[in-house]
Tab-separated table of N, CA and C in Angstrom:
chain	number	residue	atom	x	y	z
C	17	MET	N	-112.478	-43.203	150.702
C	17	MET	CA	-113.861	-43.299	150.247
C	17	MET	C	-113.921	-44.204	149.031
C	18	ASN	N	-115.063	-44.768	148.790
C	18	ASN	CA	-115.281	-45.715	147.705
C	18	ASN	C	-115.388	-44.995	146.357
C	19	ASN	N	-114.574	-45.415	145.383
C	19	ASN	CA	-114.645	-44.847	144.038
C	19	ASN	C	-115.101	-45.868	143.006
C	20	ASP	N	-115.460	-47.061	143.433
C	20	ASP	CA	-115.919	-48.113	142.539
C	20	ASP	C	-117.366	-47.827	142.140
C	21	PRO	N	-117.653	-47.616	140.842
C	21	PRO	CA	-119.027	-47.292	140.435
C	21	PRO	C	-120.019	-48.440	140.680
C	22	LYS	N	-119.525	-49.659	140.883
C	22	LYS	CA	-120.410	-50.795	141.144
C	22	LYS	C	-120.772	-50.904	142.628
C	23	LYS	N	-120.237	-49.981	143.446
C	23	LYS	CA	-120.524	-49.980	144.886
C	23	LYS	C	-121.121	-48.645	145.296
C	24	LEU	N	-121.993	-48.726	146.278
C	24	LEU	CA	-122.583	-47.537	146.873
C	24	LEU	C	-122.329	-47.597	148.375
C	25	THR	N	-121.748	-46.549	148.911
C	25	THR	CA	-121.531	-46.451	150.353
C	25	THR	C	-122.373	-45.301	150.892
C	26	LEU	N	-123.194	-45.598	151.871
C	26	LEU	CA	-123.992	-44.568	152.541
C	26	LEU	C	-123.649	-44.601	154.021
C	27	ARG	N	-123.448	-43.435	154.599
C	27	ARG	CA	-123.066	-43.340	156.002
C	27	ARG	C	-124.198	-42.722	156.825
C	28	SER	N	-124.415	-43.321	157.986
C	28	SER	CA	-125.348	-42.787	158.997
C	28	SER	C	-126.732	-42.481	158.432
C	29	VAL	N	-127.356	-43.493	157.830
C	29	VAL	CA	-128.723	-43.343	157.339
C	29	VAL	C	-129.683	-43.991	158.335
C	30	ARG	N	-130.927	-43.540	158.313
C	30	ARG	CA	-131.934	-44.020	159.273
C	30	ARG	C	-132.736	-45.169	158.680
C	31	VAL	N	-132.938	-46.185	159.486
C	31	VAL	CA	-133.728	-47.343	159.078
C	31	VAL	C	-135.211	-47.060	159.318
C	32	VAL	N	-136.016	-47.413	158.321
C	32	VAL	CA	-137.466	-47.293	158.440
C	32	VAL	C	-138.063	-48.670	158.732
C	33	PHE	N	-137.514	-49.686	158.070
C	33	PHE	CA	-138.037	-51.042	158.213
C	33	PHE	C	-136.917	-52.029	157.929
C	34	CYS	N	-136.945	-53.152	158.623
C	34	CYS	CA	-135.934	-54.178	158.405
C	34	CYS	C	-136.596	-55.551	158.460
C	35	SER	N	-136.335	-56.362	157.440
C	35	SER	CA	-136.840	-57.732	157.411
C	35	SER	C	-135.652	-58.668	157.241
C	36	LEU	N	-135.233	-59.284	158.342
C	36	LEU	CA	-134.084	-60.195	158.307
C	36	LEU	C	-134.499	-61.634	158.041
C	37	GLU	N	-135.802	-61.888	158.055
C	37	GLU	CA	-136.334	-63.226	157.762
C	37	GLU	C	-136.996	-63.179	156.390
C	38	ASP	N	-136.740	-64.202	155.573
C	38	ASP	CA	-137.351	-64.264	154.250
C	38	ASP	C	-138.741	-64.871	154.383
C	39	ASP	N	-139.748	-64.013	154.304
C	39	ASP	CA	-141.131	-64.465	154.413
C	39	ASP	C	-141.790	-64.547	153.034
C	40	GLY	N	-140.989	-64.805	152.023
C	40	GLY	CA	-141.497	-64.910	150.659
C	40	GLY	C	-141.194	-63.694	149.809
C	41	PHE	N	-140.794	-62.599	150.434
C	41	PHE	CA	-140.479	-61.374	149.703
C	41	PHE	C	-138.987	-61.050	149.764
C	42	GLY	N	-138.202	-61.909	150.360
C	42	GLY	CA	-136.775	-61.663	150.502
C	42	GLY	C	-136.481	-60.857	151.754
C	43	LYS	N	-135.199	-60.750	152.047
C	43	LYS	CA	-134.747	-59.978	153.208
C	43	LYS	C	-134.333	-58.595	152.715
C	44	SER	N	-134.610	-57.571	153.526
C	44	SER	CA	-134.277	-56.214	153.090
C	44	SER	C	-134.180	-55.246	154.261
C	45	ILE	N	-133.563	-54.125	153.966
C	45	ILE	CA	-133.530	-52.981	154.877
C	45	ILE	C	-134.022	-51.783	154.084
C	46	THR	N	-135.038	-51.107	154.617
C	46	THR	CA	-135.570	-49.900	153.986
C	46	THR	C	-135.079	-48.703	154.788
C	47	ILE	N	-134.531	-47.718	154.061
C	47	ILE	CA	-133.997	-46.520	154.722
C	47	ILE	C	-134.806	-45.286	154.335
C	48	SER	N	-134.715	-44.282	155.169
C	48	SER	CA	-135.284	-42.976	154.891
C	48	SER	C	-134.318	-42.248	153.955
C	49	VAL	N	-134.864	-41.552	152.957
C	49	VAL	CA	-134.029	-40.933	151.934
C	49	VAL	C	-134.161	-39.415	151.985
C	50	ASP	N	-133.038	-38.748	152.245
C	50	ASP	CA	-132.992	-37.291	152.168
C	50	ASP	C	-132.458	-36.914	150.772
C	51	PRO	N	-132.435	-35.627	150.409
C	51	PRO	CA	-131.997	-35.247	149.053
C	51	PRO	C	-130.580	-35.723	148.688
C	52	GLU	N	-129.642	-35.676	149.624
C	52	GLU	CA	-128.270	-36.111	149.335
C	52	GLU	C	-128.222	-37.621	149.085
C	53	THR	N	-128.919	-38.386	149.920
C	53	THR	CA	-128.977	-39.839	149.767
C	53	THR	C	-129.690	-40.196	148.461
C	54	GLU	N	-130.746	-39.483	148.122
C	54	GLU	CA	-131.474	-39.724	146.867
C	54	GLU	C	-130.535	-39.553	145.675
C	55	LYS	N	-129.725	-38.526	145.703
C	55	LYS	CA	-128.783	-38.262	144.606
C	55	LYS	C	-127.787	-39.423	144.460
C	56	LYS	N	-127.254	-39.911	145.580
C	56	LYS	CA	-126.284	-41.005	145.537
C	56	LYS	C	-126.913	-42.304	145.034
C	57	ILE	N	-128.115	-42.616	145.524
C	57	ILE	CA	-128.796	-43.840	145.089
C	57	ILE	C	-129.141	-43.749	143.604
C	58	THR	N	-129.655	-42.607	143.173
C	58	THR	CA	-130.013	-42.409	141.765
C	58	THR	C	-128.793	-42.587	140.869
C	59	GLN	N	-127.673	-42.017	141.255
C	59	GLN	CA	-126.451	-42.159	140.456
C	59	GLN	C	-126.007	-43.628	140.387
C	60	PHE	N	-126.059	-44.333	141.510
C	60	PHE	CA	-125.675	-45.743	141.573
C	60	PHE	C	-126.582	-46.601	140.676
C	61	VAL	N	-127.894	-46.416	140.785
C	61	VAL	CA	-128.849	-47.204	140.012
C	61	VAL	C	-128.739	-46.878	138.518
C	62	THR	N	-128.623	-45.600	138.188
C	62	THR	CA	-128.532	-45.173	136.789
C	62	THR	C	-127.235	-45.662	136.150
C	63	THR	N	-126.117	-45.447	136.817
C	63	THR	CA	-124.809	-45.847	136.288
C	63	THR	C	-124.738	-47.339	136.018
C	64	ASN	N	-125.307	-48.127	136.926
C	64	ASN	CA	-125.214	-49.587	136.812
C	64	ASN	C	-126.417	-50.214	136.098
C	65	LYS	N	-127.392	-49.378	135.701
C	65	LYS	CA	-128.599	-49.856	135.015
C	65	LYS	C	-129.290	-50.971	135.803
C	66	ILE	N	-129.399	-50.740	137.114
C	66	ILE	CA	-130.027	-51.721	138.005
C	66	ILE	C	-131.521	-51.780	137.708
C	67	GLY	N	-132.029	-52.980	137.614
C	67	GLY	CA	-133.437	-53.203	137.335
C	67	GLY	C	-133.614	-54.081	136.121
C	68	LYS	N	-134.865	-54.224	135.708
C	68	LYS	CA	-135.212	-55.104	134.599
C	68	LYS	C	-136.015	-54.344	133.558
C	69	GLY	N	-135.788	-54.679	132.328
C	69	GLY	CA	-136.600	-54.136	131.239
C	69	GLY	C	-136.620	-52.629	131.197
C	70	ALA	N	-137.826	-52.082	131.049
C	70	ALA	CA	-137.995	-50.634	130.918
C	70	ALA	C	-137.627	-49.887	132.196
C	71	ASN	N	-137.594	-50.579	133.337
C	71	ASN	CA	-137.260	-49.929	134.609
C	71	ASN	C	-135.775	-49.949	134.926
C	72	ALA	N	-134.962	-50.556	134.071
C	72	ALA	CA	-133.518	-50.604	134.322
C	72	ALA	C	-132.961	-49.184	134.383
C	73	GLY	N	-132.186	-48.927	135.426
C	73	GLY	CA	-131.575	-47.615	135.603
C	73	GLY	C	-132.468	-46.589	136.275
C	74	LYS	N	-133.657	-47.010	136.724
C	74	LYS	CA	-134.586	-46.095	137.399
C	74	LYS	C	-134.750	-46.561	138.844
C	75	PRO	N	-134.329	-45.741	139.806
C	75	PRO	CA	-134.466	-46.159	141.212
C	75	PRO	C	-135.932	-46.289	141.607
C	76	ASN	N	-136.221	-47.280	142.419
C	76	ASN	CA	-137.585	-47.552	142.867
C	76	ASN	C	-137.798	-46.966	144.269
C	77	PHE	N	-137.894	-45.648	144.334
C	77	PHE	CA	-138.171	-44.987	145.605
C	77	PHE	C	-139.641	-45.161	145.948
C	78	LYS	N	-139.935	-45.311	147.224
C	78	LYS	CA	-141.308	-45.380	147.705
C	78	LYS	C	-141.588	-44.110	148.485
C	79	ASP	N	-142.813	-43.657	148.407
C	79	ASP	CA	-143.213	-42.488	149.166
C	79	ASP	C	-144.228	-42.931	150.208
C	80	TYR	N	-143.934	-42.689	151.471
C	80	TYR	CA	-144.847	-43.051	152.549
C	80	TYR	C	-145.062	-41.841	153.440
C	81	GLU	N	-146.291	-41.366	153.476
C	81	GLU	CA	-146.666	-40.205	154.278
C	81	GLU	C	-145.737	-39.024	154.029
C	82	GLY	N	-145.456	-38.793	152.751
C	82	GLY	CA	-144.640	-37.644	152.358
C	82	GLY	C	-143.147	-37.826	152.559
C	83	LYS	N	-142.714	-39.015	152.946
C	83	LYS	CA	-141.282	-39.271	153.156
C	83	LYS	C	-140.811	-40.319	152.163
C	84	LYS	N	-139.668	-40.042	151.544
C	84	LYS	CA	-139.109	-40.943	150.548
C	84	LYS	C	-138.317	-42.051	151.232
C	85	GLN	N	-138.439	-43.278	150.664
C	85	GLN	CA	-137.757	-44.446	151.214
C	85	GLN	C	-137.157	-45.266	150.074
C	86	TYR	N	-136.155	-46.077	150.425
C	86	TYR	CA	-135.548	-46.979	149.449
C	86	TYR	C	-135.187	-48.277	150.156
C	87	ALA	N	-135.480	-49.406	149.498
C	87	ALA	CA	-135.208	-50.719	150.081
C	87	ALA	C	-133.996	-51.357	149.418
C	88	PHE	N	-133.100	-51.880	150.242
C	88	PHE	CA	-131.936	-52.631	149.775
C	88	PHE	C	-132.135	-54.094	150.131
C	89	LYS	N	-131.804	-54.974	149.188
C	89	LYS	CA	-131.896	-56.411	149.432
C	89	LYS	C	-130.721	-56.865	150.286
C	90	ILE	N	-131.002	-57.853	151.135
C	90	ILE	CA	-129.976	-58.504	151.952
C	90	ILE	C	-129.775	-59.903	151.385
C	91	SER	N	-128.525	-60.302	151.204
C	91	SER	CA	-128.251	-61.659	150.729
C	91	SER	C	-127.773	-62.516	151.896
C	92	ASP	N	-127.606	-63.796	151.637
C	92	ASP	CA	-127.071	-64.696	152.662
C	92	ASP	C	-125.628	-64.356	153.005
C	93	PHE	N	-124.984	-63.554	152.161
C	93	PHE	CA	-123.580	-63.207	152.365
C	93	PHE	C	-123.377	-61.815	152.953
C	94	THR	N	-124.467	-61.102	153.218
C	94	THR	CA	-124.358	-59.772	153.820
C	94	THR	C	-123.730	-59.903	155.207
C	95	ARG	N	-122.724	-59.087	155.457
C	95	ARG	CA	-122.039	-59.093	156.754
C	95	ARG	C	-122.561	-57.941	157.602
C	96	PHE	N	-122.774	-58.243	158.887
C	96	PHE	CA	-123.250	-57.240	159.839
C	96	PHE	C	-122.210	-57.059	160.944
C	97	ALA	N	-122.065	-55.828	161.383
C	97	ALA	CA	-121.234	-55.512	162.546
C	97	ALA	C	-121.922	-54.355	163.254
C	98	GLY	N	-121.526	-54.114	164.491
C	98	GLY	CA	-122.150	-53.028	165.229
C	98	GLY	C	-121.187	-52.353	166.174
C	99	LEU	N	-121.473	-51.116	166.461
C	99	LEU	CA	-120.700	-50.357	167.434
C	99	LEU	C	-121.246	-50.638	168.827
C	100	ASN	N	-120.406	-50.572	169.814
C	100	ASN	CA	-120.806	-50.687	171.221
C	100	ASN	C	-121.681	-51.902	171.503
C	101	GLY	N	-121.321	-53.029	170.918
C	101	GLY	CA	-122.047	-54.265	171.189
C	101	GLY	C	-123.327	-54.440	170.397
C	102	LEU	N	-123.648	-53.515	169.497
C	102	LEU	CA	-124.850	-53.634	168.680
C	102	LEU	C	-124.633	-54.677	167.587
C	103	ASP	N	-125.716	-55.268	167.106
C	103	ASP	CA	-125.655	-56.190	165.968
C	103	ASP	C	-126.971	-56.099	165.214
C	104	GLU	N	-127.178	-56.998	164.242
C	104	GLU	CA	-128.376	-56.916	163.403
C	104	GLU	C	-129.674	-57.102	164.179
C	105	THR	N	-129.613	-57.660	165.371
C	105	THR	CA	-130.835	-57.813	166.164
C	105	THR	C	-131.354	-56.464	166.669
C	106	LYS	N	-130.547	-55.437	166.573
C	106	LYS	CA	-130.941	-54.105	167.036
C	106	LYS	C	-131.440	-53.215	165.897
C	107	LEU	N	-131.647	-53.825	164.708
C	107	LEU	CA	-132.158	-53.063	163.583
C	107	LEU	C	-133.668	-52.923	163.697
C	108	GLY	N	-134.178	-51.833	163.193
C	108	GLY	CA	-135.608	-51.554	163.215
C	108	GLY	C	-135.818	-50.071	163.045
C	109	PHE	N	-137.051	-49.634	163.152
C	109	PHE	CA	-137.381	-48.228	162.942
C	109	PHE	C	-136.529	-47.324	163.836
C	110	GLY	N	-135.847	-46.381	163.211
C	110	GLY	CA	-135.056	-45.415	163.957
C	110	GLY	C	-133.602	-45.780	164.144
C	111	ALA	N	-133.207	-47.000	163.810
C	111	ALA	CA	-131.791	-47.370	163.920
C	111	ALA	C	-130.990	-46.545	162.911
C	112	THR	N	-129.719	-46.344	163.202
C	112	THR	CA	-128.827	-45.645	162.286
C	112	THR	C	-127.770	-46.637	161.826
C	113	ILE	N	-127.571	-46.694	160.499
C	113	ILE	CA	-126.606	-47.633	159.926
C	113	ILE	C	-125.756	-46.947	158.869
C	114	SER	N	-124.623	-47.544	158.576
C	114	SER	CA	-123.864	-47.248	157.370
C	114	SER	C	-123.889	-48.536	156.567
C	115	LEU	N	-123.846	-48.413	155.234
C	115	LEU	CA	-123.989	-49.605	154.406
C	115	LEU	C	-123.167	-49.514	153.134
C	116	VAL	N	-122.886	-50.697	152.575
C	116	VAL	CA	-122.275	-50.800	151.256
C	116	VAL	C	-123.159	-51.733	150.437
C	117	ALA	N	-123.597	-51.242	149.264
C	117	ALA	CA	-124.379	-52.050	148.326
C	117	ALA	C	-123.524	-52.290	147.088
C	118	ASN	N	-123.682	-53.466	146.492
C	118	ASN	CA	-122.953	-53.824	145.272
C	118	ASN	C	-123.943	-54.165	144.175
C	119	SER	N	-123.599	-53.795	142.935
C	119	SER	CA	-124.425	-54.199	141.801
C	119	SER	C	-123.807	-55.439	141.168
C	120	PHE	N	-124.660	-56.251	140.537
C	120	PHE	CA	-124.174	-57.463	139.876
C	120	PHE	C	-125.162	-57.881	138.795
C	121	ALA	N	-124.639	-58.522	137.755
C	121	ALA	CA	-125.481	-59.048	136.677
C	121	ALA	C	-126.000	-60.416	137.081
C	122	TYR	N	-127.215	-60.734	136.650
C	122	TYR	CA	-127.769	-62.062	136.913
C	122	TYR	C	-128.474	-62.576	135.655
C	123	ASP	N	-128.514	-63.870	135.535
C	123	ASP	CA	-129.199	-64.556	134.443
C	123	ASP	C	-129.642	-65.892	135.005
C	124	ASN	N	-130.911	-65.975	135.412
C	124	ASN	CA	-131.410	-67.196	136.035
C	124	ASN	C	-132.842	-67.470	135.582
C	125	LYS	N	-133.499	-68.414	136.213
C	125	LYS	CA	-134.849	-68.797	135.803
C	125	LYS	C	-135.875	-67.676	135.970
C	126	PHE	N	-135.529	-66.642	136.750
C	126	PHE	CA	-136.443	-65.526	136.955
C	126	PHE	C	-136.234	-64.415	135.938
C	127	GLY	N	-135.163	-64.497	135.184
C	127	GLY	CA	-134.896	-63.474	134.181
C	127	GLY	C	-133.429	-63.088	134.147
C	128	LYS	N	-133.200	-61.999	133.478
C	128	LYS	CA	-131.838	-61.517	133.247
C	128	LYS	C	-131.837	-60.017	133.495
C	129	GLY	N	-130.802	-59.530	134.122
C	129	GLY	CA	-130.713	-58.097	134.375
C	129	GLY	C	-129.578	-57.776	135.316
C	130	ILE	N	-129.678	-56.625	135.937
C	130	ILE	CA	-128.677	-56.200	136.914
C	130	ILE	C	-129.416	-55.874	138.203
C	131	SER	N	-128.894	-56.372	139.288
C	131	SER	CA	-129.503	-56.156	140.591
C	131	SER	C	-128.448	-55.631	141.548
C	132	SER	N	-128.852	-55.418	142.771
C	132	SER	CA	-127.901	-55.001	143.803
C	132	SER	C	-128.336	-55.609	145.126
C	133	ASN	N	-127.387	-55.727	146.031
C	133	ASN	CA	-127.710	-56.136	147.393
C	133	ASN	C	-126.653	-55.574	148.327
C	134	LEU	N	-126.949	-55.669	149.607
C	134	LEU	CA	-126.031	-55.161	150.617
C	134	LEU	C	-124.918	-56.171	150.854
C	135	SER	N	-123.688	-55.692	150.874
C	135	SER	CA	-122.579	-56.576	151.229
C	135	SER	C	-122.167	-56.366	152.681
C	136	ALA	N	-122.344	-55.138	153.193
C	136	ALA	CA	-121.933	-54.849	154.568
C	136	ALA	C	-122.859	-53.809	155.194
C	137	VAL	N	-123.167	-54.041	156.478
C	137	VAL	CA	-124.008	-53.116	157.236
C	137	VAL	C	-123.357	-52.914	158.599
C	138	LEU	N	-123.157	-51.667	158.963
C	138	LEU	CA	-122.634	-51.314	160.279
C	138	LEU	C	-123.760	-50.671	161.074
C	139	VAL	N	-124.147	-51.303	162.175
C	139	VAL	CA	-125.202	-50.763	163.035
C	139	VAL	C	-124.542	-49.759	163.975
C	140	GLU	N	-124.870	-48.494	163.791
C	140	GLU	CA	-124.252	-47.425	164.581
C	140	GLU	C	-125.068	-47.089	165.818
C	141	ARG	N	-126.380	-47.188	165.676
C	141	ARG	CA	-127.290	-46.897	166.788
C	141	ARG	C	-128.494	-47.806	166.616
C	142	GLY	N	-128.880	-48.485	167.668
C	142	GLY	CA	-129.996	-49.415	167.590
C	142	GLY	C	-131.334	-48.709	167.551
C	143	ALA	N	-132.338	-49.472	167.192
C	143	ALA	CA	-133.703	-48.951	167.157
C	143	ALA	C	-134.167	-48.623	168.565
C	144	ASP	N	-134.937	-47.572	168.682
C	144	ASP	CA	-135.554	-47.238	169.966
C	144	ASP	C	-136.822	-48.059	170.100
C	145	THR	N	-136.992	-48.668	171.255
C	145	THR	CA	-138.195	-49.462	171.486
C	145	THR	C	-138.835	-49.030	172.790
C	146	LYS	N	-140.055	-49.452	172.992
C	146	LYS	CA	-140.733	-49.168	174.256
C	146	LYS	C	-139.963	-49.810	175.407
C	147	ALA	N	-139.355	-50.964	175.135
C	147	ALA	CA	-138.578	-51.641	176.172
C	147	ALA	C	-137.409	-50.768	176.622
C	148	ASP	N	-136.792	-50.041	175.688
C	148	ASP	CA	-135.684	-49.146	176.054
C	148	ASP	C	-136.173	-48.056	177.014
C	149	ALA	N	-137.333	-47.485	176.715
C	149	ALA	CA	-137.883	-46.438	177.575
C	149	ALA	C	-138.246	-47.010	178.944
C	150	ASP	N	-138.815	-48.226	178.952
C	150	ASP	CA	-139.174	-48.850	180.228
C	150	ASP	C	-137.933	-49.133	181.070
C	151	LEU	N	-136.886	-49.604	180.429
C	151	LEU	CA	-135.639	-49.883	181.144
C	151	LEU	C	-135.027	-48.595	181.685
C	152	ALA	N	-135.086	-47.530	180.904
C	152	ALA	CA	-134.575	-46.236	181.376
C	152	ALA	C	-135.344	-45.775	182.608
C	153	ASP	N	-136.675	-45.995	182.606
C	153	ASP	CA	-137.481	-45.642	183.782
C	153	ASP	C	-137.041	-46.431	185.009
C	154	LEU	N	-136.795	-47.733	184.818
C	154	LEU	CA	-136.362	-48.564	185.949
C	154	LEU	C	-135.011	-48.122	186.498
C	155	MET	N	-134.141	-47.700	185.601
C	155	MET	CA	-132.783	-47.334	186.012
C	155	MET	C	-132.701	-45.921	186.565
C	156	GLN	N	-133.734	-45.143	186.317
C	156	GLN	CA	-133.730	-43.765	186.784
C	156	GLN	C	-133.630	-43.750	188.298
C	157	GLY	N	-132.711	-43.010	188.794
C	157	GLY	CA	-132.541	-42.909	190.235
C	157	GLY	C	-131.524	-43.889	190.788
C	158	LEU	N	-131.163	-44.908	189.991
C	158	LEU	CA	-130.112	-45.816	190.472
C	158	LEU	C	-128.817	-45.024	190.541
C	159	GLY	N	-128.017	-45.326	191.494
C	159	GLY	CA	-126.777	-44.573	191.667
C	159	GLY	C	-126.953	-43.443	192.662
C	160	GLU	N	-128.213	-43.076	192.936
C	160	GLU	CA	-128.460	-42.081	193.969
C	160	GLU	C	-128.469	-42.820	195.302
C	161	PRO	N	-127.955	-42.200	196.350
C	161	PRO	CA	-127.952	-42.895	197.639
C	161	PRO	C	-129.371	-43.164	198.127
C	162	LEU	N	-129.544	-44.332	198.682
C	162	LEU	CA	-130.837	-44.687	199.262
C	162	LEU	C	-130.985	-43.954	200.590
C	163	PRO	N	-132.216	-43.601	200.945
C	163	PRO	CA	-132.392	-42.932	202.241
C	163	PRO	C	-131.970	-43.878	203.366
C	164	SER	N	-131.316	-43.329	204.348
C	164	SER	CA	-130.879	-44.160	205.478
C	164	SER	C	-131.463	-43.601	206.765
C	165	ASP	N	-131.299	-44.391	207.824
C	165	ASP	CA	-131.788	-43.941	209.128
C	165	ASP	C	-131.055	-42.686	209.589
C	166	GLU	N	-129.836	-42.493	209.093
C	166	GLU	CA	-129.063	-41.313	209.492
C	166	GLU	C	-129.737	-40.034	209.019
C	167	ASP	N	-130.495	-40.158	207.902
C	167	ASP	CA	-131.161	-38.976	207.365
C	167	ASP	C	-132.467	-38.660	208.101
C	168	ALA	N	-132.942	-39.626	208.902
C	168	ALA	CA	-134.206	-39.416	209.618
C	168	ALA	C	-133.974	-38.471	210.789
C	169	PRO	N	-134.991	-37.690	211.114
C	169	PRO	CA	-134.820	-36.793	212.271
C	169	PRO	C	-134.631	-37.613	213.547
C	170	PHE	N	-133.766	-37.106	214.405
C	170	PHE	CA	-133.449	-37.799	215.653
C	170	PHE	C	-134.531	-37.502	216.676
C	171	GLU	N	-135.069	-38.575	217.248
C	171	GLU	CA	-136.078	-38.404	218.300
C	171	GLU	C	-135.542	-39.013	219.585
C	172	GLU	N	-135.537	-38.224	220.632
C	172	GLU	CA	-135.101	-38.767	221.926
C	172	GLU	C	-136.198	-39.620	222.510
C	173	ILE	N	-135.766	-40.715	223.118
C	173	ILE	CA	-136.738	-41.558	223.811
C	173	ILE	C	-136.285	-41.686	225.268
C	174	ASP	N	-137.232	-41.947	226.078
C	174	ASP	CA	-136.949	-42.128	227.498
C	174	ASP	C	-136.603	-43.588	227.718
C	175	LEU	N	-135.606	-43.860	228.575
C	175	LEU	CA	-135.178	-45.220	228.868
C	175	LEU	C	-136.328	-46.054	229.419
C	176	ALA	N	-137.243	-45.427	230.033
C	176	ALA	CA	-138.402	-46.146	230.589
C	176	ALA	C	-139.295	-46.692	229.481
C	177	ASP	N	-139.196	-46.101	228.270
C	177	ASP	CA	-140.017	-46.567	227.141
C	177	ASP	C	-139.404	-47.795	226.449
C	178	VAL	N	-138.143	-48.133	226.740
C	178	VAL	CA	-137.489	-49.288	226.122
C	178	VAL	C	-137.830	-50.520	226.909
C	179	PRO	N	-138.293	-51.594	226.208
C	179	PRO	CA	-138.614	-52.830	226.936
C	179	PRO	C	-137.412	-53.344	227.713
C	180	GLU	N	-137.680	-53.975	228.843
C	180	GLU	CA	-136.626	-54.429	229.748
C	180	GLU	C	-135.649	-55.391	229.084
C	181	GLU	N	-136.137	-56.282	228.205
C	181	GLU	CA	-135.240	-57.262	227.583
C	181	GLU	C	-134.253	-56.613	226.591
C	182	LEU	N	-134.517	-55.395	226.156
C	182	LEU	CA	-133.600	-54.705	225.237
C	182	LEU	C	-132.631	-53.765	225.955
C	183	ARG	N	-132.825	-53.601	227.301
C	183	ARG	CA	-131.930	-52.674	228.013
C	183	ARG	C	-130.650	-53.301	228.369
């Protein structure tokens, strides 16, 4: 297990939102936060004094419909891997991931402080989509034997009923 105070490792957390394209707000993964995860994130942010100014060391949890969430930044160097052929394209609401976040000091034209971003993300279970349910519906029943003529009831016919060219 990770003992480096500048790193945070979270296992099997649920994704609420994922933005892999920078649309002006940066790339990020937002996770659902339970009490144990909240404690770990709070300790990581407090210990490393992540943030700027008066907010340094205070985690920025969001509350949405009574559920706590936390967003992690993704950098150009964040590495993604997945189990069973999964990758970052399978991220989205309901996906399960494990992650490692790192804290680092910065001093640039936007200011000075300590920030964090994800260095590694393991996609354990992809997001459920309507397409998954539709595909499951299509596959339902596959593998079952198709009805054959052998299963049809046998009806005797009279030879006189068969056309002459088929006799």
